[in-house]
PDB file of C-alpha atoms in Angstrom:
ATOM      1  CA  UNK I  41      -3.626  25.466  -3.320  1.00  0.00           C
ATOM      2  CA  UNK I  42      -1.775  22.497  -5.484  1.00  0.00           C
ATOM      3  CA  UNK I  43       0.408  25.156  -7.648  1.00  0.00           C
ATOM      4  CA  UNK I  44       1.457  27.413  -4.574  1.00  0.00           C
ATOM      5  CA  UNK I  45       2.578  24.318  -1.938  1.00  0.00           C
ATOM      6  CA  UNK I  46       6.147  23.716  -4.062  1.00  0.00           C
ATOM      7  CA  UNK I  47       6.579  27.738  -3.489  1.00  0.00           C
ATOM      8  CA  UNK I  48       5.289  27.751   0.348  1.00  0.00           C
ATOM      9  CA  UNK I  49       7.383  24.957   1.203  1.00  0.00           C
ATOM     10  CA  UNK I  50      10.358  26.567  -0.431  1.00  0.00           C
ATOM     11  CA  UNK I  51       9.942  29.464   1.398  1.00  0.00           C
ATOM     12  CA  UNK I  52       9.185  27.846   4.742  1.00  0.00           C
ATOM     13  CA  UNK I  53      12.642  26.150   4.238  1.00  0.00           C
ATOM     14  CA  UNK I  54      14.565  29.408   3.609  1.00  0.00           C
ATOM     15  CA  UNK I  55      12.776  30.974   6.959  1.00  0.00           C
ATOM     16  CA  UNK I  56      13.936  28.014   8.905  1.00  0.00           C
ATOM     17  CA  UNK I  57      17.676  28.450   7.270  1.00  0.00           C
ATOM     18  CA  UNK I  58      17.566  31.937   8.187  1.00  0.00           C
ATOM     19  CA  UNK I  59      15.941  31.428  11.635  1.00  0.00           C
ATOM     20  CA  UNK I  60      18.693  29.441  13.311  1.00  0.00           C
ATOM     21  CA  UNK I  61      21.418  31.301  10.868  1.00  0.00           C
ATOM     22  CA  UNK I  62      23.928  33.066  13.851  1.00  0.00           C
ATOM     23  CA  UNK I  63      23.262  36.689  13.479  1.00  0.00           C
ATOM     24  CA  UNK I  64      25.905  39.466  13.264  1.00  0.00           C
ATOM     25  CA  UNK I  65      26.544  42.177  16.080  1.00  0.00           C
ATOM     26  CA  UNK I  66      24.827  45.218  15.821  1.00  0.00           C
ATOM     27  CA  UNK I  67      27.014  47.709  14.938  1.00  0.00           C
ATOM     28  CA  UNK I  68      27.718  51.176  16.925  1.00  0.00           C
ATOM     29  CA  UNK I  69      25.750  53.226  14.078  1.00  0.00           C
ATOM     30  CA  UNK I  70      22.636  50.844  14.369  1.00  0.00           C
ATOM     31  CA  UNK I  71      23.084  50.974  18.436  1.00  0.00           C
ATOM     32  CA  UNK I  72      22.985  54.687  18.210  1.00  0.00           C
ATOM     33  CA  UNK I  73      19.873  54.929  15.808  1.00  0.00           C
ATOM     34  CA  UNK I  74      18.411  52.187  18.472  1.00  0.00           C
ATOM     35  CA  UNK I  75      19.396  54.442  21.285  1.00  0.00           C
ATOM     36  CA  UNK I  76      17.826  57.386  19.406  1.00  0.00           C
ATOM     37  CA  UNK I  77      14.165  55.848  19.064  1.00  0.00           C
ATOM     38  CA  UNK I  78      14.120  54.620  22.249  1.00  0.00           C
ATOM     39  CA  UNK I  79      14.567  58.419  23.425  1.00  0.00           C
ATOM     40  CA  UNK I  80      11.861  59.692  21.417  1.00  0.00           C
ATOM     41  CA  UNK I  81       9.147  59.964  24.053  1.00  0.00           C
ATOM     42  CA  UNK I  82       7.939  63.551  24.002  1.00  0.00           C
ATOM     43  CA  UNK I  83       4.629  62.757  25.962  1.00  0.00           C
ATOM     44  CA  UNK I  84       6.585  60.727  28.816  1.00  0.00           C
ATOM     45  CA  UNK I  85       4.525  57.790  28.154  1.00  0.00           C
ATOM     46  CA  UNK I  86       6.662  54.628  28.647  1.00  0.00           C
ATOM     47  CA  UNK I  87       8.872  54.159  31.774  1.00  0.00           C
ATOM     48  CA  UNK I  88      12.611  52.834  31.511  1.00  0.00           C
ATOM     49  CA  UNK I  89      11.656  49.198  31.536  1.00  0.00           C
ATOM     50  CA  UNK I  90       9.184  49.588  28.257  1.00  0.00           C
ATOM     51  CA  UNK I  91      12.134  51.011  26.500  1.00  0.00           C
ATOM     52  CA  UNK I  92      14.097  48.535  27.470  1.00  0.00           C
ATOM     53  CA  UNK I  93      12.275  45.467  25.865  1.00  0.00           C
ATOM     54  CA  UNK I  94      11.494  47.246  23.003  1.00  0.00           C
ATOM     55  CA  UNK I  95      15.562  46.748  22.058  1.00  0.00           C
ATOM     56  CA  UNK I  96      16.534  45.577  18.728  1.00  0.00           C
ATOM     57  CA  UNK I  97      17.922  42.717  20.262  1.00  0.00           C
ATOM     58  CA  UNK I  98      14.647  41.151  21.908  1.00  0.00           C
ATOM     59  CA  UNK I  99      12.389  42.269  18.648  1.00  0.00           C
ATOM     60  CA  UNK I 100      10.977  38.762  16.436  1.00  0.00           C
ATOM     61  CA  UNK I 101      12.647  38.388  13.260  1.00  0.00           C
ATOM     62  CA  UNK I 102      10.442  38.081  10.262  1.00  0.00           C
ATOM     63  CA  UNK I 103      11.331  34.804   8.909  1.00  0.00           C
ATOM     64  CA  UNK I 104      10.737  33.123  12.246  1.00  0.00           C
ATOM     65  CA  UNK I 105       7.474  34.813  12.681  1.00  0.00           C
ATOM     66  CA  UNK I 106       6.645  33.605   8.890  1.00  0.00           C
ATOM     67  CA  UNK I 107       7.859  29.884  10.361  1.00  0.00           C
ATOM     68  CA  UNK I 108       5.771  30.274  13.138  1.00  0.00           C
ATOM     69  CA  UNK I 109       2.945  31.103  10.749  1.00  0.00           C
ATOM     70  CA  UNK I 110       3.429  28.188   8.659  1.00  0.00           C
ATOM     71  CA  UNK I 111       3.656  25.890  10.990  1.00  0.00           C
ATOM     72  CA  UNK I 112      -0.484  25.127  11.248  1.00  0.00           C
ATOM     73  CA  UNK I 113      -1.030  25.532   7.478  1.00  0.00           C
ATOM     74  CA  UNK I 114       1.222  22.715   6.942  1.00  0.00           C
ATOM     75  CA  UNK I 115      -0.017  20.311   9.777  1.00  0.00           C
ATOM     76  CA  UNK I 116      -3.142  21.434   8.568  1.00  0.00           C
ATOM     77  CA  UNK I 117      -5.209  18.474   7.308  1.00  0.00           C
ATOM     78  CA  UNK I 118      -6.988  19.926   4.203  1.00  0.00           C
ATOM     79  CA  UNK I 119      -3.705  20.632   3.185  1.00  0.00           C
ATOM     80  CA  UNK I 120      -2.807  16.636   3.287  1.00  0.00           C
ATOM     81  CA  UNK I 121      -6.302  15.949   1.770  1.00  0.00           C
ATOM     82  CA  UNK I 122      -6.537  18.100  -1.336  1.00  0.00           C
ATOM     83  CA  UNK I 123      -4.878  15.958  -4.104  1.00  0.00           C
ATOM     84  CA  UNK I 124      -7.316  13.491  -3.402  1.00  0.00           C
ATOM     85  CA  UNK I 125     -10.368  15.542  -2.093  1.00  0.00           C
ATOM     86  CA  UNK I 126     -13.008  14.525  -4.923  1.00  0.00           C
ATOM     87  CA  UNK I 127     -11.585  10.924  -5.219  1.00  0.00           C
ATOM     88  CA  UNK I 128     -13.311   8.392  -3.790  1.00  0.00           C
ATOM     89  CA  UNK I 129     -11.904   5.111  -2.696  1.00  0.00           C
ATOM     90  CA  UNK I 130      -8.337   6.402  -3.994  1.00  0.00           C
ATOM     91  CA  UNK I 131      -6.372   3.874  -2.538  1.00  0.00           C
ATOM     92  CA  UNK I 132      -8.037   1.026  -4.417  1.00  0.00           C
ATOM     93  CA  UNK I 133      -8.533   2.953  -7.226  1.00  0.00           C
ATOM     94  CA  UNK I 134      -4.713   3.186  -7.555  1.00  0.00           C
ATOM     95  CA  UNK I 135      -3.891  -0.273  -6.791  1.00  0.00           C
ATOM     96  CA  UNK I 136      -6.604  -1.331  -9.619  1.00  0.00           C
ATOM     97  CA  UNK I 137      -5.019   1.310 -12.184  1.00  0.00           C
ATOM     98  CA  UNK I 138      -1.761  -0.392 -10.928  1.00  0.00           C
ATOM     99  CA  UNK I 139      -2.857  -3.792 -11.466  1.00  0.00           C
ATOM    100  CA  UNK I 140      -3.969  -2.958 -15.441  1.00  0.00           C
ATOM    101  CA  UNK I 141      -0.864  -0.740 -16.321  1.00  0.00           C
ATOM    102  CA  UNK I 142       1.363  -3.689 -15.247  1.00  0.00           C
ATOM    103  CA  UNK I 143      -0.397  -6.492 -16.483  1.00  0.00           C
ATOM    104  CA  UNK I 144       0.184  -4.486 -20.032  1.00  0.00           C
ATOM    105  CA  UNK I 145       3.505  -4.517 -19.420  1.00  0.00           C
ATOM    106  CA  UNK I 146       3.394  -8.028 -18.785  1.00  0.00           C
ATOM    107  CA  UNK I 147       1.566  -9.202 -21.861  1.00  0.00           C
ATOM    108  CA  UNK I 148       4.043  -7.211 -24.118  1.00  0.00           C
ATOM    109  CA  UNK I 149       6.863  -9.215 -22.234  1.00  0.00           C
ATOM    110  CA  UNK I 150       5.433 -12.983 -22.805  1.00  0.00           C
ATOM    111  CA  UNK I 151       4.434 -11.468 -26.526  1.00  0.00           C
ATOM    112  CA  UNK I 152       8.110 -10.208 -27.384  1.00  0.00           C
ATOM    113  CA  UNK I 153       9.076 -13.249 -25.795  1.00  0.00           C
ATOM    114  CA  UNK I 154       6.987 -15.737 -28.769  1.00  0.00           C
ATOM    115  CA  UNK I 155       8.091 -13.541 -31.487  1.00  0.00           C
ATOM    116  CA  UNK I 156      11.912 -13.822 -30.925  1.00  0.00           C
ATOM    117  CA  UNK I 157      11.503 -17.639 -29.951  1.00  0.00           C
ATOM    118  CA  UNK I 158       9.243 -18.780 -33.117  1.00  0.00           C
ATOM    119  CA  UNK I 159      11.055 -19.838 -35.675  1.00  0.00           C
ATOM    120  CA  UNK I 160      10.891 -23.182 -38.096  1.00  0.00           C
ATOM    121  CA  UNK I 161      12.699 -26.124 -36.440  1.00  0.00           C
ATOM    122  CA  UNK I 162      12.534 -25.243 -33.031  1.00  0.00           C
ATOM    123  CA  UNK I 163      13.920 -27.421 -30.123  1.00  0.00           C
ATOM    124  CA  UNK I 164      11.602 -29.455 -28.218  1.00  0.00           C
ATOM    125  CA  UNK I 165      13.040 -27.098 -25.437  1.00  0.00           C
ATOM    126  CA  UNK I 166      12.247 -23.817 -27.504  1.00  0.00           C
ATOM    127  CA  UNK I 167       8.438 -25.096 -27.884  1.00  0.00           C
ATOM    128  CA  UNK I 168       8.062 -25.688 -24.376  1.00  0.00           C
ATOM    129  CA  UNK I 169       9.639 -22.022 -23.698  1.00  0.00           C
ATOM    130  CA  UNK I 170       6.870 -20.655 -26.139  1.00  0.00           C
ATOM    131  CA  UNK I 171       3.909 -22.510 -24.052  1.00  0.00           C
ATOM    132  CA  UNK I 172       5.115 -21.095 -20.716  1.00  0.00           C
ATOM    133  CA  UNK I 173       5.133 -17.072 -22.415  1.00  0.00           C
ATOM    134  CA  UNK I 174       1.889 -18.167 -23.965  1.00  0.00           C
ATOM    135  CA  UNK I 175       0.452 -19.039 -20.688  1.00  0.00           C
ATOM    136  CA  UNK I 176       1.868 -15.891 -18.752  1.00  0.00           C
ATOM    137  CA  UNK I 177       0.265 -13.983 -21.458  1.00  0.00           C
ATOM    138  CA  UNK I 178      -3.226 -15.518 -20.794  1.00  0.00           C
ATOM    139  CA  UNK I 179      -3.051 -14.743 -17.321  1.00  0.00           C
ATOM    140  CA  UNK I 180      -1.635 -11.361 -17.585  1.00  0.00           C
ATOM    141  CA  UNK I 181      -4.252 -10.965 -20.409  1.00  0.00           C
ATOM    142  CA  UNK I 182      -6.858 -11.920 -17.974  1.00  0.00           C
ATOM    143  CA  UNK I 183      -5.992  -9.305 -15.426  1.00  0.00           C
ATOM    144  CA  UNK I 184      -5.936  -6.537 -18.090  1.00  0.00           C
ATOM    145  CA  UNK I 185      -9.901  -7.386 -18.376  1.00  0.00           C
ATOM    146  CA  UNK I 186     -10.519  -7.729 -14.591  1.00  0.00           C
ATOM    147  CA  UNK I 187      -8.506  -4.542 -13.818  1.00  0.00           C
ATOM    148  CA  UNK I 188     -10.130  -3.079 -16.582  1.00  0.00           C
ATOM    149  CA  UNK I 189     -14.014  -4.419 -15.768  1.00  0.00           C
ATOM    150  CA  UNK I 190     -12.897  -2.951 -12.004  1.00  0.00           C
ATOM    151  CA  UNK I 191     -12.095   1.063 -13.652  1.00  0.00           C
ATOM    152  CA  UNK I 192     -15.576   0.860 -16.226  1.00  0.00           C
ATOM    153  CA  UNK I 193     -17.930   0.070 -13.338  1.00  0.00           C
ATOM    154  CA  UNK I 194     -16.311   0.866  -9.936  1.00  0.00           C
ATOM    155  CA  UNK I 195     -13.264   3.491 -10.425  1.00  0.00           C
ATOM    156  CA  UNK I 196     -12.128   6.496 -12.705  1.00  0.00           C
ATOM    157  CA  UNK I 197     -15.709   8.226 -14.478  1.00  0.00           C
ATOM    158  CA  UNK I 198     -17.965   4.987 -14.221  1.00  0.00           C
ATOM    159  CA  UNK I 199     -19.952   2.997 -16.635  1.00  0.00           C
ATOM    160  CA  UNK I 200     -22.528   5.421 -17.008  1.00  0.00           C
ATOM    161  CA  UNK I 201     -19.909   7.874 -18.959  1.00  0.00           C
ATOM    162  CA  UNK I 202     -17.912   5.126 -20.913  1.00  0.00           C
ATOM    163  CA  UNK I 203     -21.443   3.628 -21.838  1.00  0.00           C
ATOM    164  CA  UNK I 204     -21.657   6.427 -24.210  1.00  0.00           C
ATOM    165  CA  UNK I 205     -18.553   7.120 -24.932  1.00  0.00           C
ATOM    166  CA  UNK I 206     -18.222   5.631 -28.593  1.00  0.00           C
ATOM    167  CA  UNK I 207     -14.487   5.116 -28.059  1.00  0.00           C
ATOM    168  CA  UNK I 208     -15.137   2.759 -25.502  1.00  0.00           C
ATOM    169  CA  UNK I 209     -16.841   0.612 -27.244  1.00  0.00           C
ATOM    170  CA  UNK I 210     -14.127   0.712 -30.250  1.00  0.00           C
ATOM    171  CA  UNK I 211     -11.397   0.103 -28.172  1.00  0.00           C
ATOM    172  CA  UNK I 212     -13.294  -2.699 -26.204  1.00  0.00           C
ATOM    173  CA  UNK I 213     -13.857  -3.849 -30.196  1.00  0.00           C
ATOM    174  CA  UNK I 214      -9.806  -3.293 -30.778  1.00  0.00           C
ATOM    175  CA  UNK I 215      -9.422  -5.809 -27.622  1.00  0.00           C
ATOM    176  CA  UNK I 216     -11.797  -8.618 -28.581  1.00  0.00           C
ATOM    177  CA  UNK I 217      -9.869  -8.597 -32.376  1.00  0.00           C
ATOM    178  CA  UNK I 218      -6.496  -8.752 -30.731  1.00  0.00           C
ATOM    179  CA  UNK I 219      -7.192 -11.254 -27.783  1.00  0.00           C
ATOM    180  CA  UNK I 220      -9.420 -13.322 -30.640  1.00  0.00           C
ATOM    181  CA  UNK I 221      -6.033 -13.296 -33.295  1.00  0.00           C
ATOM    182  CA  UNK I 222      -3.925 -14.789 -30.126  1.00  0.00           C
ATOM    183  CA  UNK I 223      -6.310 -17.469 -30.408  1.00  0.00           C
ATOM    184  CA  UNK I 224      -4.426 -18.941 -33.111  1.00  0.00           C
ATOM    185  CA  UNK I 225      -1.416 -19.249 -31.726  1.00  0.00           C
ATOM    186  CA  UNK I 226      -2.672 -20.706 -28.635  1.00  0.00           C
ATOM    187  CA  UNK I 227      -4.704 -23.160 -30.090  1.00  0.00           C
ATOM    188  CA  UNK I 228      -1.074 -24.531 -32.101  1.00  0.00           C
ATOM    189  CA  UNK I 229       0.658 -24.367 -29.246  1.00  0.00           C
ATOM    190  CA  UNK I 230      -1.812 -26.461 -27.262  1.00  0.00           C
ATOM    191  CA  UNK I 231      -1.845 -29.114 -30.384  1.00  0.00           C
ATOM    192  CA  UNK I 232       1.315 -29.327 -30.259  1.00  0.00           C
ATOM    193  CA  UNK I 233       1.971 -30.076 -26.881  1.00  0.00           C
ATOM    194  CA  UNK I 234      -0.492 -32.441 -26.798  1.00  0.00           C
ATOM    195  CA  UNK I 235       1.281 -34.665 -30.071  1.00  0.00           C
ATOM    196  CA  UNK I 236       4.747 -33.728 -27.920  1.00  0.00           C
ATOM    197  CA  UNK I 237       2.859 -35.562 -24.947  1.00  0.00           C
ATOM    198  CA  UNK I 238       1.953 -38.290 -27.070  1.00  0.00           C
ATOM    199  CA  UNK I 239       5.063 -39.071 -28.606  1.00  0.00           C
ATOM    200  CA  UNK I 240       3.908 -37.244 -31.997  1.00  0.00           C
ATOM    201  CA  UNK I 241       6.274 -34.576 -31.933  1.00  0.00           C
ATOM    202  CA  UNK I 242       7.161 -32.924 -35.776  1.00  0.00           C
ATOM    203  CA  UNK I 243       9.297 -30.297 -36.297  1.00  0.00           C
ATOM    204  CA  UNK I 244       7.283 -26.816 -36.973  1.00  0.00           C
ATOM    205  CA  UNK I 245       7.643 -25.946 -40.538  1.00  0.00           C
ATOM    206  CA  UNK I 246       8.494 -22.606 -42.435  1.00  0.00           C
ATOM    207  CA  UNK I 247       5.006 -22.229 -43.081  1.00  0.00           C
ATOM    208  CA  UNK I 248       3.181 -22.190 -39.566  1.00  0.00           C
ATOM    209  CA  UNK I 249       6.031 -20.461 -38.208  1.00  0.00           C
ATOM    210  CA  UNK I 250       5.337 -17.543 -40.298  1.00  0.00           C
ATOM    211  CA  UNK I 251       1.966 -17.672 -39.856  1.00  0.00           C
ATOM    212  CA  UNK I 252       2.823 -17.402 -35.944  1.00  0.00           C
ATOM    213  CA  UNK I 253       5.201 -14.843 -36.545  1.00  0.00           C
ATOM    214  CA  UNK I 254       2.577 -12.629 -37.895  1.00  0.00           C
ATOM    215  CA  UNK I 255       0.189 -12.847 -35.644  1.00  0.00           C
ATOM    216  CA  UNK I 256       2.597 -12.216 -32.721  1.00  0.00           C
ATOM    217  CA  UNK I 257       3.666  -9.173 -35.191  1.00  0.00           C
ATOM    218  CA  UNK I 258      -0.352  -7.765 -35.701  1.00  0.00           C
ATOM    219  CA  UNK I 259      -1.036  -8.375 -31.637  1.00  0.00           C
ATOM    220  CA  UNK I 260       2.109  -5.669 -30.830  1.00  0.00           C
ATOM    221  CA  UNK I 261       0.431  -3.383 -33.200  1.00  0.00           C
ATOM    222  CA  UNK I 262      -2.768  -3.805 -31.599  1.00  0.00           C
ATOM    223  CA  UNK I 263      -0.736  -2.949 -27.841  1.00  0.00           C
ATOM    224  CA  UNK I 264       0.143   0.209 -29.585  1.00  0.00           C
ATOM    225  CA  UNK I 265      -3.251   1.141 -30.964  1.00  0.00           C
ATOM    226  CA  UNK I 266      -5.708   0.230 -28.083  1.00  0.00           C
ATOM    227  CA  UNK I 267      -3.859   2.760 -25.476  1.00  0.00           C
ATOM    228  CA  UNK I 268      -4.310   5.634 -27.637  1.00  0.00           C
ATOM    229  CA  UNK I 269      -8.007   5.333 -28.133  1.00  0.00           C
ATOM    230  CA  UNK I 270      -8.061   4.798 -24.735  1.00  0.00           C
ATOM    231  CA  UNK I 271      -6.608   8.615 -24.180  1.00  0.00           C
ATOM    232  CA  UNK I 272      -9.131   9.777 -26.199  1.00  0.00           C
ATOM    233  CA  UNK I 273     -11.759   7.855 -24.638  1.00  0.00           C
ATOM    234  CA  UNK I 274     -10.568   9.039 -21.278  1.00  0.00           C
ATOM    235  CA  UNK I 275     -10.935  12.655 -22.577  1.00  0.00           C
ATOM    236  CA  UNK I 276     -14.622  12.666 -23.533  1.00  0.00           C
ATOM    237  CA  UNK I 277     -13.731  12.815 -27.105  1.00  0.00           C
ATOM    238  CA  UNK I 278     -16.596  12.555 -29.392  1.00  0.00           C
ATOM    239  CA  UNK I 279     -18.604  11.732 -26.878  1.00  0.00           C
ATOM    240  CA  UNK I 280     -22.871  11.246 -27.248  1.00  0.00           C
ATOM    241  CA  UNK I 281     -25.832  10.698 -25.598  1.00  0.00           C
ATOM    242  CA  UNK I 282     -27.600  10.252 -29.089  1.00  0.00           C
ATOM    243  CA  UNK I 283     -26.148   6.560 -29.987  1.00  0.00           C
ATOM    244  CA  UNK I 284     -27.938   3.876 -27.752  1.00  0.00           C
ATOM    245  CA  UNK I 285     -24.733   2.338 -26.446  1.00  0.00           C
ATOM    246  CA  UNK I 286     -26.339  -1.168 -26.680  1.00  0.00           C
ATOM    247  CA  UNK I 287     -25.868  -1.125 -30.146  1.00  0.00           C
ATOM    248  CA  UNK I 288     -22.434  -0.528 -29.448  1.00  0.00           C
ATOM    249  CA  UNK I 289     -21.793  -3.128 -27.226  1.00  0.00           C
ATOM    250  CA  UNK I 290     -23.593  -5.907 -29.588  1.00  0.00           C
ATOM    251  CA  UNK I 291     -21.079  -4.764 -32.355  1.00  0.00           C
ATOM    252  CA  UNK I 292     -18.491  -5.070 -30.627  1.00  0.00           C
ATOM    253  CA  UNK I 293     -19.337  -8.503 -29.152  1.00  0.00           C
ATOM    254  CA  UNK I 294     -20.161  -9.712 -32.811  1.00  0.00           C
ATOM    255  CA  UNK I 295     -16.667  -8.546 -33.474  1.00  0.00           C
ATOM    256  CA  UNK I 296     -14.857 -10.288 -30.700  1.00  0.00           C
ATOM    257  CA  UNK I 297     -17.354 -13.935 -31.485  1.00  0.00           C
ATOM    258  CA  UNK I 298     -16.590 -13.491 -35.614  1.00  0.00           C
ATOM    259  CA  UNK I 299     -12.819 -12.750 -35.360  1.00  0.00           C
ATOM    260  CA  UNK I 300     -12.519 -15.920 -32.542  1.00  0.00           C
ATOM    261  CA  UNK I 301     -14.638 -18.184 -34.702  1.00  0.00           C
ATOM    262  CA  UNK I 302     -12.447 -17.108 -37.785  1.00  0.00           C
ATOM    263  CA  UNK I 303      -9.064 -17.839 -35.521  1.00  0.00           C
ATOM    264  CA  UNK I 304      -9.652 -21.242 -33.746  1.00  0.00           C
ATOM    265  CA  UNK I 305     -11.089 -22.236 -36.898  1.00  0.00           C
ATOM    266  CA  UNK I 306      -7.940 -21.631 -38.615  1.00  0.00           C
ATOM    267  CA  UNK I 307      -5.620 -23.159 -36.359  1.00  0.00           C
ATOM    268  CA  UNK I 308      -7.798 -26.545 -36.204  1.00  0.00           C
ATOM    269  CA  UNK I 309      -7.740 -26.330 -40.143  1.00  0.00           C
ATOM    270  CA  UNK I 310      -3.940 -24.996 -40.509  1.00  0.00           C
ATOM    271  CA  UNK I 311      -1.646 -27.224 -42.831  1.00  0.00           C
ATOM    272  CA  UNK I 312       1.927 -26.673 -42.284  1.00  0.00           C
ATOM    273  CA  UNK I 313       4.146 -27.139 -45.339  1.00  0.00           C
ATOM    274  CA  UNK I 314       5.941 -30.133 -43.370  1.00  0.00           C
ATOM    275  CA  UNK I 315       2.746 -32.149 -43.166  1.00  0.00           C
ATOM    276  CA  UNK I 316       2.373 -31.688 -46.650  1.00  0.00           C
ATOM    277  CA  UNK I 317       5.955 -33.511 -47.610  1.00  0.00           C
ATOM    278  CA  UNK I 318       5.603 -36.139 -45.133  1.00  0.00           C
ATOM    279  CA  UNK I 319       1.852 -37.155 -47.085  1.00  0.00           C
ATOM    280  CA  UNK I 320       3.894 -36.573 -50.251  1.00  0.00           C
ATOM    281  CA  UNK I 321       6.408 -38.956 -49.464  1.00  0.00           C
TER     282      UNK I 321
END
């Protein structure tokens, strides 16, 4: 039904066309072939007035009759209901799948958005431009998990099928390593505002700049990773009853508790190559 409603509407349009398209005169030859059949009546069986409305002129064409025809298919309402026949709640579902495509989007923007403002030196105007993309990409970060909690347990195949779906839990482990590496540079950024609030404000050195660079530099690698084991997740690929998808899950949430632990402790413990001078001195 999906594949042949391009061609039925195509060929509903050209019946209209040709419907209301102003049709030639019948020509003498096609009169007297007309007059011919209506003649040929050896049993006597119709009077004058049945040959008369049997004339080409008063005979349906075939594109309006195939109009006609198509008429109740298309205000049909299985038609308008088959693309989304064996989806339930479709509506929400879309606006959810929505939500979580466009929060990516979002994330990448605020995360392009450090990594060309990070540099050593920076203006107390620059740092303050690198807080607000750090704080649009916690919030847009958040809404990638809701939207995403929303399609594992209400929308697209349900928990039941990601649950053991090992792919899942890989890319949920791919997530908790990249949102626990942007702990680092959210933890600096917070520091540092607060000594900017208090009137302790030091340039950012070579040193922790690079560092921030290149964890802004890992977390775009990890955008590019996570969606394609998501399109093999989606697919059923290697897929299993067999592993008990606890297991899973308790890996990856050691991941995601190790790899935060390893950042925040970092960034507490961080030195930048400024401090160092300035205790020098």
């Amino acid at each position: 039904m999906r594949s042949s409603l391009p061609l039925l509407i195509l060929g509903f349009a050209a019946s209209l066309s040709q419907a209301w398209t102003p049709q030639p005169k019948t020509t003498a030859l096609v009169k007297s072939t007309v007059n011919h059949q209506r003649s040929f009546d050896p049993l006597q069986l119709c009077d004058d007035s049945d040959r008369k409305s049997t004339s080409h002129e008063n005979m349906l064409r075939p594109s309006a009759a195939f109009m006609a025809a198509a008429i109740p298919l298309f205000s049909s309402p299985d038609v308008a209901s088959a693309a989304t026949a064996f989806t339930p709640n479709a509506s929400a579902a879309a606006v959810v799948a929505y939500g979580h495509f466009i929060s990516l989007v979002g994330v990448v923007a605020c995360l392009v958005a450090e990594r060309l403002t990070i540099k050593p030196d920076m203006t107390p105007e620059e740092e303050d431009f690198v807080a607000a993309a750090d704080i649009g990409y916690g919030i847009f970060g958040a809404l990638i998990a809701y939207t995403g909690y929303l399609r594992t347990v209400q929308y697209e195949k349900g928990f039941d099928f990601y649950a053991h779906e090992p792919l899942f839990w890989l890319k949920i482990a791919f997530v908790g390593i990249w949102g626990a590496s942007s702990f680092f540079n959210t933890v600096t950024i917070i520091r540092r505002a607060v000594d900017k609030r208090n009137g302790k404000f030091e340039p950012m050195g070579e040193k922790l700049a690079k560092r921030m660079i290149q964890i802004c530099n890992a977390e775009l690698v990890a955008v590019g990773i996570i969606p394609l084991t998501a399109t093999f997740m989606a697919r059923g690929v290697g897929y299993s009853q067999e592993i008990p998808w606890q297991a899973e899950a308790g890996l990856a949430a050691l991941i995601f508790a190790g790899a935060s632990f390893k950042y925040v402790k970092e960034a507490f413990s961080f030195e930048d190559n400024v401090s160092k001078l300035e205790s020098s001195d």
